[in-house]
Coordinates of C-alpha atoms in Angstrom, one line a residue:
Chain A
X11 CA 0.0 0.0 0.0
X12 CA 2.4 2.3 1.0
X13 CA 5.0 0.9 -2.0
X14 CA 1.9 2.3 -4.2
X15 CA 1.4 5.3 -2.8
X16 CA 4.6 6.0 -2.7
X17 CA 4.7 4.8 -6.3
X18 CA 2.1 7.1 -7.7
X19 CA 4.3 10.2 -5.9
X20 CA 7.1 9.3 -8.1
X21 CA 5.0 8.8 -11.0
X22 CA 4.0 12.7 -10.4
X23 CA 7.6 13.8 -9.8
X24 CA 8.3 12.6 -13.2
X25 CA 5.1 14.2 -15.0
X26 CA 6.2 17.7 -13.3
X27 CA 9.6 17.3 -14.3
X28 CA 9.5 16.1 -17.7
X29 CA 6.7 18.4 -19.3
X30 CA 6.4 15.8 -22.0
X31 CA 3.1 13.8 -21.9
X32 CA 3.6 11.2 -24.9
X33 CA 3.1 7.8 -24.5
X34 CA 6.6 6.9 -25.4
X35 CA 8.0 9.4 -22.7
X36 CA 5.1 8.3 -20.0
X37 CA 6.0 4.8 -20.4
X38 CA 9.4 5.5 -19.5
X39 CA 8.3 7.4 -16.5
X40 CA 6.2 4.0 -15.2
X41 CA 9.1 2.0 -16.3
X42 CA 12.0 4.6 -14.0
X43 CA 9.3 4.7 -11.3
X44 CA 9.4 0.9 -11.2
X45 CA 13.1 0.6 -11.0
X46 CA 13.1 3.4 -8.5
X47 CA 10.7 1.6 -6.1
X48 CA 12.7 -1.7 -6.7
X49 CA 15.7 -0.4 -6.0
X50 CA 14.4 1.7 -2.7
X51 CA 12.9 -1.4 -1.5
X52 CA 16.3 -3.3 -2.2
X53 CA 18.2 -0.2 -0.1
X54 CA 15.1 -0.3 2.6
X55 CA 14.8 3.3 2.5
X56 CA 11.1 3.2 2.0
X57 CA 9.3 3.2 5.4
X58 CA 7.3 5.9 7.3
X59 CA 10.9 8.3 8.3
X60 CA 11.2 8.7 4.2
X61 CA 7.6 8.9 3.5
X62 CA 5.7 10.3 6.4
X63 CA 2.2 10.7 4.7
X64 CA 0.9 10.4 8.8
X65 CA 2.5 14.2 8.9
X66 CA 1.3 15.6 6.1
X67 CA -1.5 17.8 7.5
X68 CA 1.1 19.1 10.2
X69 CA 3.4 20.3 7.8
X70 CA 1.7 23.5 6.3
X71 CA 1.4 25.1 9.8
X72 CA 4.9 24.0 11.0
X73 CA 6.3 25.3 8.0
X74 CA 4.7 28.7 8.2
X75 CA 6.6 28.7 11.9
X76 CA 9.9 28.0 10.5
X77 CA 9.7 30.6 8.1
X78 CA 8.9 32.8 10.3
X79 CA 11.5 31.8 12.7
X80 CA 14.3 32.2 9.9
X81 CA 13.2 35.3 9.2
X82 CA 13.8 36.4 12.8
X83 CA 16.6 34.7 13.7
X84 CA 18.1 36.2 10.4
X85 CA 17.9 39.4 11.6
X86 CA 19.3 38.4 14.7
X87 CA 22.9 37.3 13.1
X88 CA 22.8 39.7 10.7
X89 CA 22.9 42.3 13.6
X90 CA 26.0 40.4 15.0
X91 CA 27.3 40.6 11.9
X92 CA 27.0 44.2 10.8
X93 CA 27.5 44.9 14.8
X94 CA 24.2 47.3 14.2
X95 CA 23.0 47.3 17.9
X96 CA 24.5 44.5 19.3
X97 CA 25.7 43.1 22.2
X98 CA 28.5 41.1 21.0
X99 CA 28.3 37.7 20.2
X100 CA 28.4 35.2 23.4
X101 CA 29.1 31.8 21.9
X102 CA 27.5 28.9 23.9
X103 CA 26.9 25.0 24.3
X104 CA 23.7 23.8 25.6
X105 CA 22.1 20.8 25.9
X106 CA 18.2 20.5 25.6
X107 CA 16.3 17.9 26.3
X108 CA 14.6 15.9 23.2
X109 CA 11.3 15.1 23.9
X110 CA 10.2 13.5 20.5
X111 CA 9.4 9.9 19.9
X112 CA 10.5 9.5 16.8
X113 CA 13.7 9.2 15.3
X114 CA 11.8 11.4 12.1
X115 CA 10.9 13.7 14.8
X116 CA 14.2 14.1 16.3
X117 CA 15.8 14.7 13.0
X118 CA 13.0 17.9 12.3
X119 CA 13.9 19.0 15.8
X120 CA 17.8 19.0 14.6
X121 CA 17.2 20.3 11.6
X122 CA 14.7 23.0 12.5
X123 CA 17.4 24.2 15.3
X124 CA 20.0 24.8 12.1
X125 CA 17.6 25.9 10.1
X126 CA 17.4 28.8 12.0
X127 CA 21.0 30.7 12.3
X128 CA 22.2 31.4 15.6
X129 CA 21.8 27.7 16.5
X130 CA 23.6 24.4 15.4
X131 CA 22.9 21.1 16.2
X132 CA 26.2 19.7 17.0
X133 CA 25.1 16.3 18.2
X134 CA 22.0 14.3 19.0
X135 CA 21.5 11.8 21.7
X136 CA 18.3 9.5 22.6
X137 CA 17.0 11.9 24.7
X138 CA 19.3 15.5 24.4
X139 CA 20.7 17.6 21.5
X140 CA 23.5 19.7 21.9
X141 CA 23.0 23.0 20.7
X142 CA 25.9 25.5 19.5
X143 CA 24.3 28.8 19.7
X144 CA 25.7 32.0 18.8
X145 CA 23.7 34.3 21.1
X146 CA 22.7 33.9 24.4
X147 CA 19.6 35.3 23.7
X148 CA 19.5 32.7 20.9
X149 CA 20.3 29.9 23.6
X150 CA 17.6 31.1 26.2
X151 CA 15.0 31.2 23.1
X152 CA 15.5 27.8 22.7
X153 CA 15.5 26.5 26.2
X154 CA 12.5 27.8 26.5
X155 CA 11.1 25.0 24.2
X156 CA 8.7 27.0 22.2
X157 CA 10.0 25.6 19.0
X158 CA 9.7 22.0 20.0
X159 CA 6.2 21.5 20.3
X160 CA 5.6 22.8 17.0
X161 CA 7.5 19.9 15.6
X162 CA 5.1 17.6 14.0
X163 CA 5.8 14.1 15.8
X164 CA 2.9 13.0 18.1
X165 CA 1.3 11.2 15.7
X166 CA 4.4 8.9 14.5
X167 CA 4.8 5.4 15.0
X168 CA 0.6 5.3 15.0
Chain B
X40 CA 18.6 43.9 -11.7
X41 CA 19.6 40.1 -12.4
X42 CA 23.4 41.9 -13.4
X43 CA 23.0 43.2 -9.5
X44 CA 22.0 40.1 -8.3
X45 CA 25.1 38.6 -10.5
X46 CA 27.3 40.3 -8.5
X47 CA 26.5 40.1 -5.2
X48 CA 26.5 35.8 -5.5
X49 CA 30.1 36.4 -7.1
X50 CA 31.1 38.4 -4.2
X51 CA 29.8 36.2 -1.7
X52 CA 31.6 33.2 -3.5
X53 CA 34.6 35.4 -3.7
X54 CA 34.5 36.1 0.4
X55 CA 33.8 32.4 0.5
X56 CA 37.1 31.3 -1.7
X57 CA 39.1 33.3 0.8
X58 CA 38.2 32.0 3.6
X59 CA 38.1 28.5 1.9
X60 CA 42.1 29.1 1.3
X61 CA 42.7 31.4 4.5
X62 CA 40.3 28.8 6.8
X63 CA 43.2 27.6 9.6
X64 CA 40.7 24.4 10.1
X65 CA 40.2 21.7 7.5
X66 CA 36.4 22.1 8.9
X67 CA 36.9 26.0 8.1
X68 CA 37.5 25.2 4.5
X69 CA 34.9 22.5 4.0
X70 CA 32.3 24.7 5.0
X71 CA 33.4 27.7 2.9
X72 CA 33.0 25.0 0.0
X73 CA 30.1 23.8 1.0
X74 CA 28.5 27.8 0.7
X75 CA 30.7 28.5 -2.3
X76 CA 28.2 25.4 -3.8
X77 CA 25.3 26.6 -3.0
X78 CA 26.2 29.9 -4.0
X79 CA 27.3 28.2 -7.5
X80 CA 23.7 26.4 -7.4
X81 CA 21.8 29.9 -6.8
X82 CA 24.1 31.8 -9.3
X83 CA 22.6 28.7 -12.0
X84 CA 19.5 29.3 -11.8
X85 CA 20.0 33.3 -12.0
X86 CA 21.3 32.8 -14.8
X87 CA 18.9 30.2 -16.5
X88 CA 16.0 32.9 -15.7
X89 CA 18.1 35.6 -17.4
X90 CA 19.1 34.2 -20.4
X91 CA 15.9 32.5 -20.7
X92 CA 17.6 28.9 -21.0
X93 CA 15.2 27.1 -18.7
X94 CA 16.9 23.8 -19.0
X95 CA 19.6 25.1 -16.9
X96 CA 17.7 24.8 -13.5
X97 CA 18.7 21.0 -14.6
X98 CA 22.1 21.5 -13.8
X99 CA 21.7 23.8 -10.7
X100 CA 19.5 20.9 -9.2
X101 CA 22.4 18.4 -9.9
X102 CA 24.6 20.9 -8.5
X103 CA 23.7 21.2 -5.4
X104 CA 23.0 17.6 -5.2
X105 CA 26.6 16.5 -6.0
X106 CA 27.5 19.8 -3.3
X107 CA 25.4 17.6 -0.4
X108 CA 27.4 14.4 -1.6
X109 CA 30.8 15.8 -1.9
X110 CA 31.0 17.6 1.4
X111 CA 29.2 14.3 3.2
X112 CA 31.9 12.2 1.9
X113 CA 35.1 14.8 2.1
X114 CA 33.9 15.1 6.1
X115 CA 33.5 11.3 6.2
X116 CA 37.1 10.9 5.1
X117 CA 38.1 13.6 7.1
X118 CA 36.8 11.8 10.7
X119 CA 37.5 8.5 9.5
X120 CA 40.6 8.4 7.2
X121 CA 38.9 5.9 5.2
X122 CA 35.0 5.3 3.8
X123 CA 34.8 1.2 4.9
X124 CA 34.7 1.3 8.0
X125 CA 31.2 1.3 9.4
X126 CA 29.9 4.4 10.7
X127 CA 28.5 3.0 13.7
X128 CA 31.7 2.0 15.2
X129 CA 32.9 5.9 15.0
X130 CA 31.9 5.8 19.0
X131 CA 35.0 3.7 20.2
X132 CA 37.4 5.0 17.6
X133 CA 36.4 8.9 19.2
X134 CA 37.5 7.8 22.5
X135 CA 40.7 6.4 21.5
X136 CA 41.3 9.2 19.6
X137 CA 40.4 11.6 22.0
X138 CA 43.0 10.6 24.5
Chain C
X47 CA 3.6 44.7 -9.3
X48 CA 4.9 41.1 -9.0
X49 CA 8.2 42.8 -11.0
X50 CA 8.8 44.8 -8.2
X51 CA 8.4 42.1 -5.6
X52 CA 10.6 39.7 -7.2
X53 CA 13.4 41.7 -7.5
X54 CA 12.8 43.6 -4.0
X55 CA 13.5 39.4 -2.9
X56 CA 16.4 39.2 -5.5
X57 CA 18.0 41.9 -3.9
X58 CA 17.8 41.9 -0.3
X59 CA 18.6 37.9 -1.3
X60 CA 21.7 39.0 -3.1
X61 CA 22.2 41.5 0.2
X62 CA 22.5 38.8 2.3
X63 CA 24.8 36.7 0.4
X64 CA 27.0 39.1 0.9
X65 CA 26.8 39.7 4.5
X66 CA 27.2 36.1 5.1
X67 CA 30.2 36.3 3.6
X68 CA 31.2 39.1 5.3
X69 CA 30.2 37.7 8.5
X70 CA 32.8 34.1 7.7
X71 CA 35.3 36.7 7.9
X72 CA 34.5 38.6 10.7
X73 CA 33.7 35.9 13.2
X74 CA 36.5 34.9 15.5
X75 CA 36.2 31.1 15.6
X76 CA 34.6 27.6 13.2
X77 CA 31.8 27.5 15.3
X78 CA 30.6 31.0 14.9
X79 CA 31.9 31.0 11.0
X80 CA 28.8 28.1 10.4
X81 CA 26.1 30.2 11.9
X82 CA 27.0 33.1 9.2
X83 CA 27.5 30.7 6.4
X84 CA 24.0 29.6 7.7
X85 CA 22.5 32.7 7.7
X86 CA 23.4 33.0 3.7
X87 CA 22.6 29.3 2.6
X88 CA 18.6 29.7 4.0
X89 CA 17.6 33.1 4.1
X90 CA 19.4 34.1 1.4
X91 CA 18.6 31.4 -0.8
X92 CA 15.0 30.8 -0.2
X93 CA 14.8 35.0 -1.3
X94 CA 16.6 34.4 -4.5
X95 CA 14.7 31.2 -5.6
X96 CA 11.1 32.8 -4.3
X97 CA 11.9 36.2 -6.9
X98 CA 13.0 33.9 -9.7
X99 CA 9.8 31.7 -9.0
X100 CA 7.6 35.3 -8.9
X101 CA 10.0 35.7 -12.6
X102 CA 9.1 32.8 -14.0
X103 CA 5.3 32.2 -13.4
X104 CA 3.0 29.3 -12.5
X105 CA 5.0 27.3 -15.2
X106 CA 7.3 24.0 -14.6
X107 CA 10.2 26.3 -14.5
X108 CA 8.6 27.7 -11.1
X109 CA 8.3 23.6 -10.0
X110 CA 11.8 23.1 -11.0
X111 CA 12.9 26.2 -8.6
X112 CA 10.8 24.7 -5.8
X113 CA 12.2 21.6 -6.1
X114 CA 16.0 22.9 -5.9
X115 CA 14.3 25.0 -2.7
X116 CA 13.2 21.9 -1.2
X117 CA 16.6 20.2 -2.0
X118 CA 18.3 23.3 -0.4
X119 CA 16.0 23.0 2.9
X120 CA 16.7 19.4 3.2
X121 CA 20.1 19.3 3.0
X122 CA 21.7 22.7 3.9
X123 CA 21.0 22.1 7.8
X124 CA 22.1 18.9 7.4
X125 CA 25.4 20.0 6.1
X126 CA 25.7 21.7 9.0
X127 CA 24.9 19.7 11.3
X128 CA 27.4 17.2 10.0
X129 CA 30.1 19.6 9.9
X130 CA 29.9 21.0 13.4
X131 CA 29.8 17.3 14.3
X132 CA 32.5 16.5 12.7
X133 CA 34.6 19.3 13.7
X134 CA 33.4 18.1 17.6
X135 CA 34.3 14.9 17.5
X136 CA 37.6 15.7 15.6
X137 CA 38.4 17.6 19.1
X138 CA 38.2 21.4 17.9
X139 CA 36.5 23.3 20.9
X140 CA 34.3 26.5 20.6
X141 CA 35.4 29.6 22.0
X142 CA 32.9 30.6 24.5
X143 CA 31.1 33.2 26.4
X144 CA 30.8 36.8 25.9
X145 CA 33.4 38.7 23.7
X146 CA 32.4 42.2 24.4
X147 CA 33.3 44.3 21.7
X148 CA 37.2 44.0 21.5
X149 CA 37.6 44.7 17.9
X150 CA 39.9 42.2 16.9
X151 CA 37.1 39.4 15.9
Chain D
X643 CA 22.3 6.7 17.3
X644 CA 25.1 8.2 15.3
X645 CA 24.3 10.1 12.0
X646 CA 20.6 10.3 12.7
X647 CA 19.5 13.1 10.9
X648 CA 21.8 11.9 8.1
X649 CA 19.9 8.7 7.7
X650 CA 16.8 10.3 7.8
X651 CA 17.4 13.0 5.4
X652 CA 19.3 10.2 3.1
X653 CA 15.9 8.1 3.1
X654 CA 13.9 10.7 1.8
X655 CA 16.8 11.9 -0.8
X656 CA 17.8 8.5 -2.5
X657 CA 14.6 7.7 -4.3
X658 CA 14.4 11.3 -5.9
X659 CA 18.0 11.2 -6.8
X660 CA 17.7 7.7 -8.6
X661 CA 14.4 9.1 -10.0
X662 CA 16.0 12.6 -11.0
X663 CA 18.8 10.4 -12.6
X664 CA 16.9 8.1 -15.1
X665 CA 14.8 11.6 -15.7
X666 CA 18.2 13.1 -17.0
X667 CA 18.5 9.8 -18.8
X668 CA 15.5 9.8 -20.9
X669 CA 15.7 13.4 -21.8
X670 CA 18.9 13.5 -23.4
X671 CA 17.7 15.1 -26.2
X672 CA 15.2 17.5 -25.4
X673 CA 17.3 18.9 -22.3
X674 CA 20.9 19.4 -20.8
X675 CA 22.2 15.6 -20.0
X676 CA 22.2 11.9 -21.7
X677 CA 23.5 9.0 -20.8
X678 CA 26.9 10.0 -18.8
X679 CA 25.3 12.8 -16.7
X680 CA 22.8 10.1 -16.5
X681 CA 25.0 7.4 -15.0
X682 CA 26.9 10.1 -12.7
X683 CA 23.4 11.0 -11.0
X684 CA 22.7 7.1 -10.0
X685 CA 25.9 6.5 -9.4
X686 CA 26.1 9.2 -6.6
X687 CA 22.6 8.0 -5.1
X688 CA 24.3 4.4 -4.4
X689 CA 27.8 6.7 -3.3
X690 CA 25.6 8.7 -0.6
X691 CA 23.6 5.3 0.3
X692 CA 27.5 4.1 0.9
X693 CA 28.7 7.1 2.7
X694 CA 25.7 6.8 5.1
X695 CA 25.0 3.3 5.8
X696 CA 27.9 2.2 5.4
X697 CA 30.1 0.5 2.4
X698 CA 28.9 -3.1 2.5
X699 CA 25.4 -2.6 2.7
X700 CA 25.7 -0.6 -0.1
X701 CA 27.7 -3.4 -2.0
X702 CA 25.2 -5.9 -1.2
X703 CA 22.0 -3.7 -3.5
X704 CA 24.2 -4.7 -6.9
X705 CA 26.2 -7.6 -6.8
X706 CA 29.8 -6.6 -8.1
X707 CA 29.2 -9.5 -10.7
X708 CA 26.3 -8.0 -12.0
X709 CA 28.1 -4.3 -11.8
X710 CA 30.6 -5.8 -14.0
X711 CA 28.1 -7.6 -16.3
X712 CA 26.3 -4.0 -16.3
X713 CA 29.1 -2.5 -17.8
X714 CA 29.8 -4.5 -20.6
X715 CA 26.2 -4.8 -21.6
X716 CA 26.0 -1.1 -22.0
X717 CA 29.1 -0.9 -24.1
X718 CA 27.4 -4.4 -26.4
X719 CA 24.4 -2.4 -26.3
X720 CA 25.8 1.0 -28.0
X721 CA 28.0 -1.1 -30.7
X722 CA 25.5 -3.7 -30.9
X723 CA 23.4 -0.4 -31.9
X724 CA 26.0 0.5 -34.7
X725 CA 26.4 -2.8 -36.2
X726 CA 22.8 -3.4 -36.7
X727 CA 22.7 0.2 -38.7
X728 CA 25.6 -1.5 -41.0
X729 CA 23.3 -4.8 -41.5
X730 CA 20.5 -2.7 -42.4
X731 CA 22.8 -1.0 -45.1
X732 CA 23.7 1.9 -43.9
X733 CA 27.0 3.2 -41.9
X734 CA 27.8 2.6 -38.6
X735 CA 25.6 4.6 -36.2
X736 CA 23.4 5.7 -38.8
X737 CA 20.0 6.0 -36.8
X738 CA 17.9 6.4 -39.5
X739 CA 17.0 3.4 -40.6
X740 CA 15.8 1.9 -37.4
X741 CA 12.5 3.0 -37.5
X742 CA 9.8 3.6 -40.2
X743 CA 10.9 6.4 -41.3
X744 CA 14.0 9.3 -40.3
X745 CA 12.5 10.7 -37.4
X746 CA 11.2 7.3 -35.5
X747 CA 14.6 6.0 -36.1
X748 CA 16.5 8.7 -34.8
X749 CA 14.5 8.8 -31.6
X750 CA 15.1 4.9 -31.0
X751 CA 18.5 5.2 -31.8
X752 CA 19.3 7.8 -29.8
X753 CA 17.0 6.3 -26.7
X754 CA 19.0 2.9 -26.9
X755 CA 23.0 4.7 -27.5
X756 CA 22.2 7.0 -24.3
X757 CA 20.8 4.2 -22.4
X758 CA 24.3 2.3 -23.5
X759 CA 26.1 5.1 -22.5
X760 CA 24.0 5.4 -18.9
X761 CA 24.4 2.1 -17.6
X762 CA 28.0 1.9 -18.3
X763 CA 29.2 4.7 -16.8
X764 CA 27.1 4.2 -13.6
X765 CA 28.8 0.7 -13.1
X766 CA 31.8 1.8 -13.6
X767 CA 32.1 4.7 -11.8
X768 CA 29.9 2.4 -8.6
X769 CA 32.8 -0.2 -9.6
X770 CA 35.7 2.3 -9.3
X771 CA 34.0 3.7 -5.7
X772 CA 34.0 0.4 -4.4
X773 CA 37.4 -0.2 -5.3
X774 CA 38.6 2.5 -3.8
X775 CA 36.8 2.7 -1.1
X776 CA 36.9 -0.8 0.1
X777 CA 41.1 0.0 -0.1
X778 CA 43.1 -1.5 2.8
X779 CA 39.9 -3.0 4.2
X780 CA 40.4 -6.0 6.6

């Protein structure tokens, strides 16, 4: 079920890339998507980390957050950069606590965390991420946790 | 306005050479590459709009998908010196090295 | 309307770029250097790709842009992450705590 | 626990890669790219599915027989291409006369050199990576 769905995604991938709809180009589409899926199942990468379709309603509003959040933080380091009312910057390794299930949710956490600049994800742990943050205003934004409920993951594994 | 544009990727990539040959870390210089690439892959597609060769946004996409693979494997020979030995056992060889 | 837009993106996208680079030059130490190399690789290129996708219309050009966006998002962080990783583990510390202001950076 | 958010991000990169690859292959002639682009892009799918799960998983998806069978296929397949253009008549390569008429032909025999072209390069640059790679190893 989910090798088809999956299948079909592909399939639409190739539609949007190619721009060609003739038969002869369509029927190598179905015949790459095949070998795709055959060789994805061969490598295991197909499961529900790769192809969370459980998240999909989550992600509109999560990433409307992270934009926003990029946006903010830019501002932030571009300040520190330009040293346009700054404080200096106060370099800093935390460690957070990771409360997500899921190693897909874990892996959005990291990645939101770099995403926005002022913070790096410099390691990740069962249960903490070390953070490498820039400011400590940056640092204290974070511990406060706001961006980690936003990360869809409740729903994973069921 | 894409001639502005232009410039200001080539100076970025410029800044980002320097410190790629200046960097005193290895790490230093793999991440100036690593931005010099994207850079390269924005720069592309700039240019695909602007001379209205479409096709190009091809490239860029390949571009910044051989970028992701070379700096993965550069910092996995980096770390490990070598690219057979399995990445789980990096845990013990940190320690040893680390003494 | 959308003209202006687009290259309003295109340039403050091309503005960052270069403040990014400034910053990699600027900041004292690896750690720090990644969060300004940061700064250009998402903001900067997320701007650039959203005015060329206002250029190029609801076409498959614009689909081929979002797909080098989503490409970018995925693995930009991830090259991050897997640099200031490596860099820990390979036993390079961070300078830390607060530098205030003494010029030489 | 180590490389998490590489393996993750890996997962949900390799199938586009592979996909984007054959893409590149079949539009050789409408776009930028052909067979050896072609064979680079899967190729570097099955290098990052090395770099991150390690080397002998990644050895164990295509048998090094069949890597090696792969690549001489491709090249039997782009001669084999040429000859048949000299049975038919004409000189070697000509694509022409494959189909029913000039443009058929050429689309065929263009379709069949790239794919030659693709699936030896991809083994061979997967059969150089592993040879390198698997250098020194125990």
């Amino acid at each position: 079920m989910k090798v088809i769905s999956f299948g079909v995604l592909l399939f639409a991938l190739w539609a949007l890339l190619s721009g060609y709809f003739s038969p002869l180009l369509l029927s190598l589409g179905a015949i790459s998507v095949a070998l795709t899926l055959y060789l994805a199942n061969r490598m295991n990468v197909i499961d529900h980390e790769s192809y969370p379709l459980h998240l999909y309603s989550k992600f509109p509003l999560f990433f409307a957050y992270i934009m926003r959040e990029i946006v903010i933080a830019n501002i932030d380091v571009v300040k520190e950069i330009l040293k346009i009312g700054s404080k200096g910057i106060s370099p800093q390794v935390i460690k957070l606590p990771l409360p997500q299930q899921t190693d897909l949710g874990r892996a959005i956490y990291a990645n939101s965390i770099t995403l926005t600049p002022g913070t790096v994800t410099v390691e990740l742990d069962k249960n903490f991420v070390t953070v490498h943050a820039l400011t400590k205003e940056g640092a204290d934004e974070l511990l406060s946790g706001e961006m980690s409920v936003m990360i869809p993951d409740q729903l994973a594994d069921k | 306005m894409y001639i502005a544009v232009t410039i200001a990727i080539l100076v970025t990539m410029g800044l980002a050479l320097a410190r790629a040959l200046m960097g005193p870390t290895v790490y230093d210089r793999i991440a100036a590459v690593n931005m010099f690439g994207t850079k390269t892959v924005l720069l592309i597609a700039v240019f695909a709009l602007f001379s209205g060769r479409t096709d190009l946004l091809d490239i860029a996409l390949v571009y910044a998908l051989i970028n992701f693979i070379g700096v993965i494997a550069v910092l996995r020979l980096v770390e490990h010196g070598d690219f057979h030995s399995n990445p789980e056992s990096r845990a013990k060889q940190d320690k040893q090295g680390s003494e | 309307m959308i003209d202006v837009l687009s290259w309003v993106l295109l340039g403050v996208g091309g503005l960052l770029g270069v403040i990014g680079g400034i910053g990699i030059h600027r900041f004292p130490d690896f750690y720090t250097r990644l969060h300004a190399a940061g700064t250009t690789d998402t903001l900067c290129a997320i701007l650039i790709l959203l005015g060329l996708g206002f250029q190029a219309g609801l076409s498959l050009d614009a689909f081929k842009l979002f797909l080098i966006f989503v490409f970018l998002f995925f693995t930009s962080p991830t090259a991050s992450h897997a640099l200031a990783n490596a860099a820990m583990h390979g036993g390079l510390k961070p300078q830390l705590g607060r530098e205030n202001g003494s010029g030489k950076a | 626990m180590h490389n998490l958010i590489l393996r993750v991000v890996s997962k949900v990169l390799i199938p586009l890669i592979i996909l984007f690859g054959l893409y590149v292959q079949f539009h050789g002639e409408f776009g930028p790219g052909g067979g050896f682009q072609a064979g680079v892009i899967f190729s570097a799918a099955i290098i990052l599915y090395a770099l991150v799960f390690g080397l002998e998983p990644a050895e164990k998806i295509i048998p090094k027989s069949i890597l090696h069978l792969l690549a001489s296929f491709g090249l039997v397949l782009y001669a084999g291409v040429g000859f048949v253009t000299i049975m038919l008549g004409g000189n070697y390569l000509e694509y022409g006369l494959l189909g029913s008429d000039q443009v058929s032909g050429q689309l065929i025999g263009i379709l069949l050199i790239e794919l030659g072209v693709g699936i030896t390069v991809a083994s061979v640059m997967l059969i150089f990576f592993f040879s390198f790679a698997g250098r020194g190893r125990p």
